[in-house]
Structure formats: structure tokens, C-alpha cells
Coordinates of C-alpha atoms in Angstrom, one line a residue:
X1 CA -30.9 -13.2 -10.8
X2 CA -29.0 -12.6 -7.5
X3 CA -25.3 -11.3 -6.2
X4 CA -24.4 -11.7 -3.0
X5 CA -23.0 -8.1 -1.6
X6 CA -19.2 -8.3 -1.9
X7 CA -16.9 -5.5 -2.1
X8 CA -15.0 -7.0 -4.8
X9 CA -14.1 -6.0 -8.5
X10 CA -15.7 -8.9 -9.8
X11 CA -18.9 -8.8 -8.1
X12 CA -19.2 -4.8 -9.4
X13 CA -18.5 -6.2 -13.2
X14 CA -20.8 -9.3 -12.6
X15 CA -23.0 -6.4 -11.3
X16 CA -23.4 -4.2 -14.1
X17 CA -23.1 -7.1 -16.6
X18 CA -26.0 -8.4 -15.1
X19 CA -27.8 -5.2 -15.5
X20 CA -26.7 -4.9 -18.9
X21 CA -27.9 -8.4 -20.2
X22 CA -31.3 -7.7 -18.2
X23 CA -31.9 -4.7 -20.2
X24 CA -30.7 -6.4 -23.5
X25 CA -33.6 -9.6 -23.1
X26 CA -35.7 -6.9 -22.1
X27 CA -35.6 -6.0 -26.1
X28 CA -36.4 -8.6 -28.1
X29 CA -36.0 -6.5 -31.3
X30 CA -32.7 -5.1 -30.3
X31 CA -30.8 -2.6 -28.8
X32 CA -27.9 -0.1 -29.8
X33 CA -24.8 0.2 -27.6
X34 CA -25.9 3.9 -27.5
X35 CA -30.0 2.7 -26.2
X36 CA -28.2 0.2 -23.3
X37 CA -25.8 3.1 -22.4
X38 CA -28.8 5.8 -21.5
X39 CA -30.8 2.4 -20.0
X40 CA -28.1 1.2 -17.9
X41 CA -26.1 4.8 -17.1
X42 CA -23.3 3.3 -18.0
X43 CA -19.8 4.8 -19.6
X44 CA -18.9 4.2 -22.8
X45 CA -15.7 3.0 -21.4
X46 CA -17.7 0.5 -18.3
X47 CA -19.8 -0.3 -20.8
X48 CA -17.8 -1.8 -23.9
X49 CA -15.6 -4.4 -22.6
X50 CA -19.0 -6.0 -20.3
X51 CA -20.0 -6.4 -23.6
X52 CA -17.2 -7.8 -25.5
X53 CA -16.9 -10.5 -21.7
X54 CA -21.0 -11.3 -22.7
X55 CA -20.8 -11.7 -26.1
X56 CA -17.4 -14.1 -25.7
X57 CA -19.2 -16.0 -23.2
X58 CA -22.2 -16.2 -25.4
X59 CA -25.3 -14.5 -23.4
X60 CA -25.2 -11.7 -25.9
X61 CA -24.6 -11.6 -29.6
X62 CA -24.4 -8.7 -31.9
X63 CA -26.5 -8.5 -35.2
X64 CA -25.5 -7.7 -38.7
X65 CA -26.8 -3.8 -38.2
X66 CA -25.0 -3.6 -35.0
X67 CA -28.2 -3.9 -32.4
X68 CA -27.2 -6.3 -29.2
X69 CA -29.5 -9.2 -28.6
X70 CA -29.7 -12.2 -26.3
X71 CA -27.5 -14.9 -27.1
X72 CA -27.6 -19.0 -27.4
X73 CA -25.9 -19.1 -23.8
X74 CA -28.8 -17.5 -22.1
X75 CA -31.2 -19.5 -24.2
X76 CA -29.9 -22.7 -23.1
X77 CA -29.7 -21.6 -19.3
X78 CA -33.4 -20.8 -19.7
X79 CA -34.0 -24.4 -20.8
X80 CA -35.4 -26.0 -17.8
X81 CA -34.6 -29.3 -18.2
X82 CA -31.1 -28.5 -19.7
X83 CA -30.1 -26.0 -17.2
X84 CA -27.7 -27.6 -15.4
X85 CA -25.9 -29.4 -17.8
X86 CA -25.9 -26.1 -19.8
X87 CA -24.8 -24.1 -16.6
X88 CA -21.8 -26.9 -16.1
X89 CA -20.7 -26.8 -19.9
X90 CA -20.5 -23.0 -19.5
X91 CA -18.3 -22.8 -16.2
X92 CA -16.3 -25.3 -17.9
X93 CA -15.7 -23.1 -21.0
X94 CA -14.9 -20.1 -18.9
X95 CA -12.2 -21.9 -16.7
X96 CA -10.9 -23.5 -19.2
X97 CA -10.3 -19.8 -20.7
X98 CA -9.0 -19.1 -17.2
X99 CA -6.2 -22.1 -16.9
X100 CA -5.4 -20.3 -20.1
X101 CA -5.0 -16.7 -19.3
X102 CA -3.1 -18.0 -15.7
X103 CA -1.1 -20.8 -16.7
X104 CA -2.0 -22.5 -14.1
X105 CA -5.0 -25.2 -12.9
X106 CA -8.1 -23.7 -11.7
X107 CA -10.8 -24.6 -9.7
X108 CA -13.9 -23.6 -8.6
X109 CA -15.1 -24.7 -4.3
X110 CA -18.2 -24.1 -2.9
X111 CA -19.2 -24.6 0.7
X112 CA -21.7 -27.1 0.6
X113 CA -24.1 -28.7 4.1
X114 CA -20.6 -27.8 6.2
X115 CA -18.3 -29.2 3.8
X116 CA -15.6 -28.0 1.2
X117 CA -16.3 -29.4 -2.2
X118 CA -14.4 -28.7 -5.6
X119 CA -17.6 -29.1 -8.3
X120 CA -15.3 -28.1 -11.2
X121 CA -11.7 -27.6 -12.4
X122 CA -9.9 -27.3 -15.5
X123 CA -6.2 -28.2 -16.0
X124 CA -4.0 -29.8 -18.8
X125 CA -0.3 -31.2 -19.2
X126 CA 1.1 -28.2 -18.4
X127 CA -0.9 -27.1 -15.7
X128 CA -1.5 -29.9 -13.1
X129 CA -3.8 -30.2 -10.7
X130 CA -3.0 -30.6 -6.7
X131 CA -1.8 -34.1 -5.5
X132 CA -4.9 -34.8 -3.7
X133 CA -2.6 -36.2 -0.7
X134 CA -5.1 -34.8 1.8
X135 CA -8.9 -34.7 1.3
X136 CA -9.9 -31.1 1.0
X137 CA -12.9 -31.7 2.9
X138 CA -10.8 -32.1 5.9
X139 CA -7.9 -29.5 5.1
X140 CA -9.4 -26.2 4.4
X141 CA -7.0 -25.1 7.8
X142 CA -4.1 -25.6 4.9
X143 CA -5.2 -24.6 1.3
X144 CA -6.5 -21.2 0.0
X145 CA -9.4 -22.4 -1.0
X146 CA -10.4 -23.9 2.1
X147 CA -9.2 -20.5 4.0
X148 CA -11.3 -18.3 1.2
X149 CA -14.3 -20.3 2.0
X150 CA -13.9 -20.7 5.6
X151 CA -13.5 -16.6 5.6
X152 CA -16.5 -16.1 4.0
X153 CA -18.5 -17.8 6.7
X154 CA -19.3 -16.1 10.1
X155 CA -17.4 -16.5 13.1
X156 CA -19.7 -19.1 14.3
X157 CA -19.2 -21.2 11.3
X158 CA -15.5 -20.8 11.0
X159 CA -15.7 -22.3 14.5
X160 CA -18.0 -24.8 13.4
X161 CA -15.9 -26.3 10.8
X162 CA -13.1 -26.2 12.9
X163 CA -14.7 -28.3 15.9
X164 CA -15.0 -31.1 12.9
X165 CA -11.9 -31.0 11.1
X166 CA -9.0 -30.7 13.4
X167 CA -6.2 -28.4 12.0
X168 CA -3.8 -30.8 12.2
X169 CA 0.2 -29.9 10.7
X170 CA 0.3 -31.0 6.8
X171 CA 3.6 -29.3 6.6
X172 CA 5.9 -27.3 8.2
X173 CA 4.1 -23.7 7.2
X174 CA 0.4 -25.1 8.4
X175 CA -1.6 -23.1 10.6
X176 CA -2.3 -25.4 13.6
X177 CA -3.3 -23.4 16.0
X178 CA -7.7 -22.1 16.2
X179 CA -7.4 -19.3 17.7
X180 CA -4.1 -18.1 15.0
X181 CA -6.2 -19.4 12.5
X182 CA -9.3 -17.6 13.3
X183 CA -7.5 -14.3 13.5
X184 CA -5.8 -14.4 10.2
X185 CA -9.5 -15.2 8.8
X186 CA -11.1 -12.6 10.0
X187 CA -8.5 -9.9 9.2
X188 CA -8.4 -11.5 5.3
X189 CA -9.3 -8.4 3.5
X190 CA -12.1 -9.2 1.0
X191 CA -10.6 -7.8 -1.9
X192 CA -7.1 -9.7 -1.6
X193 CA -6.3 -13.4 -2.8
X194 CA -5.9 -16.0 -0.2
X195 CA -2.1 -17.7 -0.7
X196 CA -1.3 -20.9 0.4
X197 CA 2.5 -21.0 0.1
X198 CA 3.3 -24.7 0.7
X199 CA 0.9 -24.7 3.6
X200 CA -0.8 -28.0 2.1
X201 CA 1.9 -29.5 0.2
X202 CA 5.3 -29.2 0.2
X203 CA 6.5 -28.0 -3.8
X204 CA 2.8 -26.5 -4.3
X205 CA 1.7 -22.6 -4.1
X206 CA -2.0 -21.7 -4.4
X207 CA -4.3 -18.2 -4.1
X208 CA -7.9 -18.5 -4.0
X209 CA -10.4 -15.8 -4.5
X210 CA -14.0 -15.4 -3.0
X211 CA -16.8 -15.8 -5.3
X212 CA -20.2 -16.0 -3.9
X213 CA -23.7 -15.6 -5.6
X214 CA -27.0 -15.9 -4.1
X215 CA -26.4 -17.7 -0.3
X216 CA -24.1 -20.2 -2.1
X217 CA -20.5 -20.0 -0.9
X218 CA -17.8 -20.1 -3.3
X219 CA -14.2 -19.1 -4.6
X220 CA -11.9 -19.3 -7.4
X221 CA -8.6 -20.9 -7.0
X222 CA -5.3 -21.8 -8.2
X223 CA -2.2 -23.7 -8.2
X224 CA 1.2 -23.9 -9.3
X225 CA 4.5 -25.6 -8.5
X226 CA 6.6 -23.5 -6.3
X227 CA 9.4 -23.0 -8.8
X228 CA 6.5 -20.6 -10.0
X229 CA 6.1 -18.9 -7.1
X230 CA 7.4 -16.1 -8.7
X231 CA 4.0 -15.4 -10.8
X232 CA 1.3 -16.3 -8.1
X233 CA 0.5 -12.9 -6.9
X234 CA 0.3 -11.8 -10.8
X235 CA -1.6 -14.8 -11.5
X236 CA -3.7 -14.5 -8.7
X237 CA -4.7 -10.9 -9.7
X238 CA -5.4 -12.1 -13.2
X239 CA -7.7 -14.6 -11.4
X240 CA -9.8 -12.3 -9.3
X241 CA -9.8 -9.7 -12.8
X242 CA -11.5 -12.1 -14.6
X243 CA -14.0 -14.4 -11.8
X244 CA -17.0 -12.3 -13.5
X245 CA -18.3 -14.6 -15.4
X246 CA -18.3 -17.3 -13.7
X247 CA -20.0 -15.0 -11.2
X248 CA -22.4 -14.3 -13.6
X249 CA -22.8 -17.9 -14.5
X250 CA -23.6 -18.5 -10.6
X251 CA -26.0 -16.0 -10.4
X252 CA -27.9 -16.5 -13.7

């Protein structure tokens, strides 16, 4: 199990859950909220709501005499030959929780061999995802996910990216420009959502936030018409709030 270091709240609660369901499978038999408290040094006020996120995503469950065990989630993720079908299911659950809790489509990118890549999303008839009109792959210049991703690389691979995908004008906001570009990226505090206010697509607002585990590169994002733009900033803080666990999920 492994976290890439990120000065984020997420990372911290994906942290200490992490250290708290580590402790629980490390007792078989049980253990009492009071026994993972003293093992993990962990308030009673850290401690009870990583709990209630573990046992609603299913890695913990709690027994009829109130001891904490491992749950069916963690059991399936150990199942070698299920894992990834088990690990997709799960991120599936928790962002369809998240489209939820937003009101808006989510998705979740990762930076794969160069490329941006959306592996999963969750939306519905009330929360659409992004007209496609532009393949992300060649647009991350223009969309908060692409600019989360792109400013979690180093300098040299910002450049990288750049050198292969033009930033070329989707609207009348985009960033065109490398070197404007490259200085917004690399003064994107870490702990703040990325916006993309009609940068990709005129009538569409989006905030992504970084979410990295292990060396992969990932975020969290999403989108909403601009007649929302009212609630991204509040939906974007909801989003970052609750990217533990999926960045458990990653790093499990």
C-alpha cells in the first residue's frame, strides 16, 4: 500500500485511513474503536468519521459486539484474479456517490505513457458529461483536468506534453501561449482546485483536483453547465473533501 506525498486534505485522510484499515486486518479476531485509537494514536474525533468513510465503502464492517473487522471490499481487492474488476466496481460506487453529493458529472484522469486518459466517470440525466468536441488527449492546455495533470508533472514533462500537443485556441478564454501556460502551472497551489471556466467549451465550467497514489498520476474532476457556475467553487471543495477514497481505492 502506497501514497504518493501530497500536501492535500485528502491524501492526510487516505493516510490515516490507510493506517487504520492496516491495523484492523492486522486483527483477525477484532478490534474495539478504543484498541485502533491507542494503535493508530488517533483522536476520537480523526478517528470516527475514517471509520464510518471505511465501513460505507465496504473495507471495514462492524460486528454484532461492536469490534471492527475487515470487510468484503478488501476481500475482493485481495482476490488476485478479481482485482481489477473488483478495484473498477469500487471506484465506480464511490463516484457514483460523488456525482451525487456534487450534482454534477465526475471523472477520474490519469496520466498514462505521456497521454491524458479518463479511465472512469459517472454521470446521469441530470448531470451530463462534457461534449467530447475536442479529444482530451490533445487538450489538457484547455480543461482542468488536463491542467491538474499536466501540474503534477515536472517542468520537464509539462514541456514534454506541450512539444506534442500544441495549445491551440478552443475558445476565446484558452491559454495559448507555453510560456503563460507554464507559469500558471507551476504557481497552481496544490491544495486548490484547478477551474476551467469555458476554457474548453463554450457553456461548460469544470475544477479538477489532484489525486495521485503510488507513481500513477491522477485527478478528480468535474463539470457543470455555466448557468451553474455559481456552485463550482462549492462543488469543487465538496470534490477535493471527499477524493479519499478513491485515493484509498488507488493505493490499495
Amino acid at each position: 500500500m502506497a501514497l504518493t506525498h501530497e500536501p492535500t486534505a485528502p491524501y492526510h485522510s487516505a493516510q490515516d485511513a490507510l493506517r487504520v484499515l492496516e491495523t484492523v486486518a492486522r486483527h483477525p479476531a477484532g478490534i474495539t474503536g478504543p484498541e485502533l485509537a491507542r494503535a493508530t494514536r488517533l483522536t476520537a474525533d480523526r478517528l470516527t468519521p475514517l471509520l464510518r468513510m471505511l465501513r460505507r465503502e465496504g473495507y471495514v464492517e462492524q460486528t454484532a459486539d461492536g469490534t471492527h473487522v475487515t470487510g468484503e471490499a478488501l476481500a475482493r481487492l485481495g482476490s488476485a484474479h478479481r482485482r481489477e474488476q473488483a478495484l473498477r466496481a469500487q471506484i465506480q460506487r464511490t463516484l457514483d456517490r460523488l456525482r451525487d453529493s456534487v450534482g454534477a458529472a465526475v471523472y477520474l484522469s490519469r496520466y498514462i505513457d505521456g497521454e491524458v486518459k479518463i479511465t472512469q466517470y459517472a454521470a446521469g440525466p441530470g448531470t451530463p458529461v462534457v461534449n467530447e468536441w475536442v479529444d482530451f488527449r490533445h487538450s489538457a492546455h484547455a480543461t482542468a483536468l488536463g491542467k491538474s495533470l499536466l501540474g503534477q508533472l515536472d517542468h520537464d514533462g509539462r514541456r514534454d506534453h506541450l512539444s506534442r500537443h500544441r495549445a491551440v485556441r478552443l475558445t476565446s478564454r484558452t491559454i495559448t501561449s507555453d510560456k503563460l501556460l507554464l507559469s500558471r502551472l507551476a504557481a497552481q497551489p496544490p491544495t486548490v482546485p484547478v477551474l476551467d471556466l469555458q476554457e474548453y467549451a463554450i457553456g461548460t465550467v469544470c475544477a479538477a483536483v489532484p489525486l495521485t497514489a503510488g507513481s500513477a498520476t491522477g485527478c478528480l474532476a468535474l463539470s457543470l453547465p455555466v448557468e451553474h457556475v455559481h456552485r463550482l467553487r462549492q462543488a469543487a471543495d465538496t470534490l477535493n473533501r471527499n477524493a479519499a477514497p478513491l485515493l484509498l481505492s488507488l493505493a490499495l
